[in-house]
Amino acid sequence: MKLFFLSSLLILCTQFAGAQPAIGELAPDISLNDINGNTIKLSDLRGKIVLVDFWASWCMPCRRSNRELRPVYDKYKNKGFEIYGISLDENPADWKKAMQSDRIKWKQVIEKGGWDASTALAWKIEALPSSFLLDKQGRVLAVNPSRLQIEKYLKTAAR
């Protein structure tokens, strides 16, 4: 009986140990290179509301999301909002081409390795697009928020 209890507890603990950052939790820091090779740390954006957006050039829902985020970014970028896009592309040339095609103006970083990249593993990314809206202290406000939810948070924060 004792062995059964310990085995059950171990299984339960391992299931929750691998969860994505949850609402209210401090988001894990990220430090990756942008298109010019400059390191951009997520924690350097504290003081702003940040959308952490995992995507890839081959992901059509991601590309559609990029186009939907563009007007939101344009409207709120000077009001304390930033997007920290993380590409899981294996080929940097594909990433650069997609950024240009989608006219992405916000912060973009890449980490080769796709699903096995350390950041994707740390954040438990299992599907694309995946996004996390963070408050000014770096805590998770929402997981995979819609454009309307993002705008609602931004309007509230602007008051």
PDB file of C-alpha atoms in Angstrom:
ATOM      1  CA  MET A   1       0.000   0.000   0.000  1.00  0.00           C
ATOM      2  CA  LYS A   2       2.831   2.363   0.881  1.00  0.00           C
ATOM      3  CA  LEU A   3       4.507   1.637  -2.469  1.00  0.00           C
ATOM      4  CA  PHE A   4       1.251   2.343  -4.320  1.00  0.00           C
ATOM      5  CA  PHE A   5       0.858   5.680  -2.515  1.00  0.00           C
ATOM      6  CA  LEU A   6       4.445   6.740  -3.272  1.00  0.00           C
ATOM      7  CA  SER A   7       4.131   5.702  -6.923  1.00  0.00           C
ATOM      8  CA  SER A   8       0.887   7.648  -7.294  1.00  0.00           C
ATOM      9  CA  LEU A   9       2.418  10.709  -5.652  1.00  0.00           C
ATOM     10  CA  LEU A  10       5.443  10.552  -7.954  1.00  0.00           C
ATOM     11  CA  ILE A  11       3.250  10.347 -11.061  1.00  0.00           C
ATOM     12  CA  LEU A  12       1.109  13.243  -9.853  1.00  0.00           C
ATOM     13  CA  CYS A  13       4.146  15.425  -9.101  1.00  0.00           C
ATOM     14  CA  THR A  14       5.772  14.813 -12.472  1.00  0.00           C
ATOM     15  CA  GLN A  15       2.566  15.757 -14.271  1.00  0.00           C
ATOM     16  CA  PHE A  16       2.460  19.164 -12.601  1.00  0.00           C
ATOM     17  CA  ALA A  17       6.202  19.781 -12.695  1.00  0.00           C
ATOM     18  CA  GLY A  18       6.054  20.133 -16.458  1.00  0.00           C
ATOM     19  CA  ALA A  19       3.281  22.701 -16.741  1.00  0.00           C
ATOM     20  CA  GLN A  20       3.457  25.946 -18.700  1.00  0.00           C
ATOM     21  CA  PRO A  21       3.784  29.161 -16.719  1.00  0.00           C
ATOM     22  CA  ALA A  22       0.399  29.678 -15.065  1.00  0.00           C
ATOM     23  CA  ILE A  23      -1.616  32.816 -14.473  1.00  0.00           C
ATOM     24  CA  GLY A  24      -0.114  34.741 -11.562  1.00  0.00           C
ATOM     25  CA  GLU A  25       3.315  33.098 -11.823  1.00  0.00           C
ATOM     26  CA  LEU A  26       6.505  34.951 -12.640  1.00  0.00           C
ATOM     27  CA  ALA A  27       7.455  34.080 -16.214  1.00  0.00           C
ATOM     28  CA  PRO A  28      10.820  32.342 -16.737  1.00  0.00           C
ATOM     29  CA  ASP A  29      13.425  34.728 -18.104  1.00  0.00           C
ATOM     30  CA  ILE A  30      14.545  34.444 -21.707  1.00  0.00           C
ATOM     31  CA  SER A  31      17.790  35.720 -23.193  1.00  0.00           C
ATOM     32  CA  LEU A  32      18.086  35.225 -26.963  1.00  0.00           C
ATOM     33  CA  ASN A  33      19.540  36.964 -30.006  1.00  0.00           C
ATOM     34  CA  ASP A  34      17.642  39.183 -32.405  1.00  0.00           C
ATOM     35  CA  ILE A  35      18.117  39.445 -36.177  1.00  0.00           C
ATOM     36  CA  ASN A  36      21.281  41.545 -35.682  1.00  0.00           C
ATOM     37  CA  GLY A  37      22.835  39.182 -33.134  1.00  0.00           C
ATOM     38  CA  ASN A  38      22.025  41.443 -30.168  1.00  0.00           C
ATOM     39  CA  THR A  39      20.922  39.708 -26.975  1.00  0.00           C
ATOM     40  CA  ILE A  40      17.460  40.690 -25.781  1.00  0.00           C
ATOM     41  CA  LYS A  41      16.353  39.628 -22.305  1.00  0.00           C
ATOM     42  CA  LEU A  42      12.688  39.322 -21.478  1.00  0.00           C
ATOM     43  CA  SER A  43      13.363  40.664 -17.968  1.00  0.00           C
ATOM     44  CA  ASP A  44      14.688  43.910 -19.497  1.00  0.00           C
ATOM     45  CA  LEU A  45      11.106  44.640 -20.585  1.00  0.00           C
ATOM     46  CA  ARG A  46       9.753  44.782 -17.020  1.00  0.00           C
ATOM     47  CA  GLY A  47       7.701  47.901 -16.513  1.00  0.00           C
ATOM     48  CA  LYS A  48       5.757  47.153 -19.713  1.00  0.00           C
ATOM     49  CA  ILE A  49       2.912  44.797 -20.485  1.00  0.00           C
ATOM     50  CA  VAL A  50       4.520  42.153 -22.696  1.00  0.00           C
ATOM     51  CA  LEU A  51       3.094  39.535 -25.010  1.00  0.00           C
ATOM     52  CA  VAL A  52       5.529  36.605 -25.261  1.00  0.00           C
ATOM     53  CA  ASP A  53       4.679  35.032 -28.606  1.00  0.00           C
ATOM     54  CA  PHE A  54       6.102  31.668 -29.742  1.00  0.00           C
ATOM     55  CA  TRP A  55       5.763  31.177 -33.496  1.00  0.00           C
ATOM     56  CA  ALA A  56       7.448  29.870 -36.661  1.00  0.00           C
ATOM     57  CA  SER A  57       7.481  30.833 -40.332  1.00  0.00           C
ATOM     58  CA  TRP A  58       5.904  27.526 -41.397  1.00  0.00           C
ATOM     59  CA  CYS A  59       2.956  27.919 -38.979  1.00  0.00           C
ATOM     60  CA  MET A  60       0.075  29.526 -40.895  1.00  0.00           C
ATOM     61  CA  PRO A  61      -2.001  30.329 -37.756  1.00  0.00           C
ATOM     62  CA  CYS A  62       1.139  32.064 -36.411  1.00  0.00           C
ATOM     63  CA  ARG A  63       1.464  34.134 -39.551  1.00  0.00           C
ATOM     64  CA  ARG A  64      -2.204  35.134 -39.343  1.00  0.00           C
ATOM     65  CA  SER A  65      -1.647  36.084 -35.689  1.00  0.00           C
ATOM     66  CA  ASN A  66       1.309  38.286 -36.703  1.00  0.00           C
ATOM     67  CA  ARG A  67      -0.965  40.225 -39.045  1.00  0.00           C
ATOM     68  CA  GLU A  68      -3.662  40.552 -36.356  1.00  0.00           C
ATOM     69  CA  LEU A  69      -1.152  41.776 -33.762  1.00  0.00           C
ATOM     70  CA  ARG A  70       0.307  44.483 -35.987  1.00  0.00           C
ATOM     71  CA  PRO A  71      -2.479  47.080 -35.438  1.00  0.00           C
ATOM     72  CA  VAL A  72      -2.560  46.332 -31.690  1.00  0.00           C
ATOM     73  CA  TYR A  73       1.190  46.848 -31.473  1.00  0.00           C
ATOM     74  CA  ASP A  74       1.028  50.052 -33.513  1.00  0.00           C
ATOM     75  CA  LYS A  75      -1.712  51.439 -31.259  1.00  0.00           C
ATOM     76  CA  TYR A  76      -0.117  50.567 -27.891  1.00  0.00           C
ATOM     77  CA  LYS A  77       3.663  50.436 -28.472  1.00  0.00           C
ATOM     78  CA  ASN A  78       4.092  53.968 -27.096  1.00  0.00           C
ATOM     79  CA  LYS A  79       1.732  53.255 -24.194  1.00  0.00           C
ATOM     80  CA  GLY A  80       3.776  50.615 -22.354  1.00  0.00           C
ATOM     81  CA  PHE A  81       3.172  47.543 -24.544  1.00  0.00           C
ATOM     82  CA  GLU A  82       5.784  45.316 -26.158  1.00  0.00           C
ATOM     83  CA  ILE A  83       5.730  42.017 -28.011  1.00  0.00           C
ATOM     84  CA  TYR A  84       8.621  39.584 -27.526  1.00  0.00           C
ATOM     85  CA  GLY A  85       8.380  37.169 -30.461  1.00  0.00           C
ATOM     86  CA  ILE A  86      10.288  33.891 -30.265  1.00  0.00           C
ATOM     87  CA  SER A  87      10.789  31.969 -33.475  1.00  0.00           C
ATOM     88  CA  LEU A  88      11.196  28.204 -33.337  1.00  0.00           C
ATOM     89  CA  ASP A  89      12.404  28.132 -36.937  1.00  0.00           C
ATOM     90  CA  GLU A  90      15.334  25.843 -37.688  1.00  0.00           C
ATOM     91  CA  ASN A  91      16.466  28.059 -40.564  1.00  0.00           C
ATOM     92  CA  PRO A  92      17.159  31.739 -39.730  1.00  0.00           C
ATOM     93  CA  ALA A  93      16.646  32.685 -43.404  1.00  0.00           C
ATOM     94  CA  ASP A  94      13.028  31.446 -43.232  1.00  0.00           C
ATOM     95  CA  TRP A  95      12.515  33.464 -40.038  1.00  0.00           C
ATOM     96  CA  LYS A  96      13.936  36.638 -41.588  1.00  0.00           C
ATOM     97  CA  LYS A  97      11.817  36.223 -44.729  1.00  0.00           C
ATOM     98  CA  ALA A  98       8.643  35.737 -42.654  1.00  0.00           C
ATOM     99  CA  MET A  99       9.425  38.791 -40.506  1.00  0.00           C
ATOM    100  CA  GLN A 100       9.825  40.891 -43.627  1.00  0.00           C
ATOM    101  CA  SER A 101       6.713  39.476 -45.307  1.00  0.00           C
ATOM    102  CA  ASP A 102       4.577  39.976 -42.165  1.00  0.00           C
ATOM    103  CA  ARG A 103       6.096  43.446 -41.578  1.00  0.00           C
ATOM    104  CA  ILE A 104       6.927  42.640 -37.963  1.00  0.00           C
ATOM    105  CA  LYS A 105       8.193  45.694 -36.094  1.00  0.00           C
ATOM    106  CA  TRP A 106       8.338  44.339 -32.545  1.00  0.00           C
ATOM    107  CA  LYS A 107      11.176  42.562 -30.768  1.00  0.00           C
ATOM    108  CA  GLN A 108      12.005  39.241 -32.403  1.00  0.00           C
ATOM    109  CA  VAL A 109      14.452  36.573 -31.287  1.00  0.00           C
ATOM    110  CA  ILE A 110      15.257  33.102 -32.537  1.00  0.00           C
ATOM    111  CA  GLU A 111      16.509  29.937 -30.943  1.00  0.00           C
ATOM    112  CA  LYS A 112      17.398  27.091 -33.255  1.00  0.00           C
ATOM    113  CA  GLY A 113      16.274  23.699 -32.128  1.00  0.00           C
ATOM    114  CA  GLY A 114      12.556  23.922 -32.775  1.00  0.00           C
ATOM    115  CA  TRP A 115      10.539  22.013 -30.199  1.00  0.00           C
ATOM    116  CA  ASP A 116      13.765  20.899 -28.490  1.00  0.00           C
ATOM    117  CA  ALA A 117      15.114  24.442 -28.028  1.00  0.00           C
ATOM    118  CA  SER A 118      15.815  25.176 -24.363  1.00  0.00           C
ATOM    119  CA  THR A 119      13.312  28.053 -24.234  1.00  0.00           C
ATOM    120  CA  ALA A 120      10.518  25.982 -25.786  1.00  0.00           C
ATOM    121  CA  LEU A 121      11.260  23.214 -23.288  1.00  0.00           C
ATOM    122  CA  ALA A 122      11.426  25.607 -20.312  1.00  0.00           C
ATOM    123  CA  TRP A 123       8.089  27.168 -21.261  1.00  0.00           C
ATOM    124  CA  LYS A 124       6.575  23.736 -22.149  1.00  0.00           C
ATOM    125  CA  ILE A 125       5.544  24.818 -25.642  1.00  0.00           C
ATOM    126  CA  GLU A 126       3.593  22.015 -27.312  1.00  0.00           C
ATOM    127  CA  ALA A 127       1.717  23.920 -30.023  1.00  0.00           C
ATOM    128  CA  LEU A 128       2.115  27.033 -32.124  1.00  0.00           C
ATOM    129  CA  PRO A 129       1.185  29.755 -31.836  1.00  0.00           C
ATOM    130  CA  SER A 130       1.524  29.934 -28.046  1.00  0.00           C
ATOM    131  CA  SER A 131       1.461  33.231 -26.229  1.00  0.00           C
ATOM    132  CA  PHE A 132       1.579  34.607 -22.712  1.00  0.00           C
ATOM    133  CA  LEU A 133       0.523  38.102 -21.677  1.00  0.00           C
ATOM    134  CA  LEU A 134       2.695  39.409 -18.831  1.00  0.00           C
ATOM    135  CA  ASP A 135       2.045  42.281 -16.454  1.00  0.00           C
ATOM    136  CA  LYS A 136       4.583  45.002 -15.708  1.00  0.00           C
ATOM    137  CA  GLN A 137       6.264  42.819 -13.065  1.00  0.00           C
ATOM    138  CA  GLY A 138       6.643  39.862 -15.440  1.00  0.00           C
ATOM    139  CA  ARG A 139       3.782  37.789 -14.032  1.00  0.00           C
ATOM    140  CA  VAL A 140       1.440  35.875 -16.347  1.00  0.00           C
ATOM    141  CA  LEU A 141      -1.889  37.653 -16.884  1.00  0.00           C
ATOM    142  CA  ALA A 142      -3.243  35.341 -19.599  1.00  0.00           C
ATOM    143  CA  VAL A 143      -2.251  32.262 -21.599  1.00  0.00           C
ATOM    144  CA  ASN A 144      -3.028  32.322 -25.334  1.00  0.00           C
ATOM    145  CA  PRO A 145      -5.108  35.505 -25.083  1.00  0.00           C
ATOM    146  CA  SER A 146      -7.173  36.640 -28.037  1.00  0.00           C
ATOM    147  CA  ARG A 147      -6.505  39.997 -29.672  1.00  0.00           C
ATOM    148  CA  LEU A 148      -9.614  41.350 -27.913  1.00  0.00           C
ATOM    149  CA  GLN A 149      -8.381  40.130 -24.511  1.00  0.00           C
ATOM    150  CA  ILE A 150      -4.996  41.768 -25.105  1.00  0.00           C
ATOM    151  CA  GLU A 151      -6.656  45.061 -25.991  1.00  0.00           C
ATOM    152  CA  LYS A 152      -8.893  44.828 -22.912  1.00  0.00           C
ATOM    153  CA  TYR A 153      -5.844  44.445 -20.639  1.00  0.00           C
ATOM    154  CA  LEU A 154      -4.073  47.306 -22.404  1.00  0.00           C
ATOM    155  CA  LYS A 155      -7.073  49.644 -22.117  1.00  0.00           C
ATOM    156  CA  THR A 156      -7.381  48.836 -18.405  1.00  0.00           C
ATOM    157  CA  ALA A 157      -3.659  49.396 -17.828  1.00  0.00           C
ATOM    158  CA  ALA A 158      -3.797  52.743 -19.629  1.00  0.00           C
ATOM    159  CA  ARG A 159      -6.303  54.140 -17.101  1.00  0.00           C
TER     160      ARG A 159
END
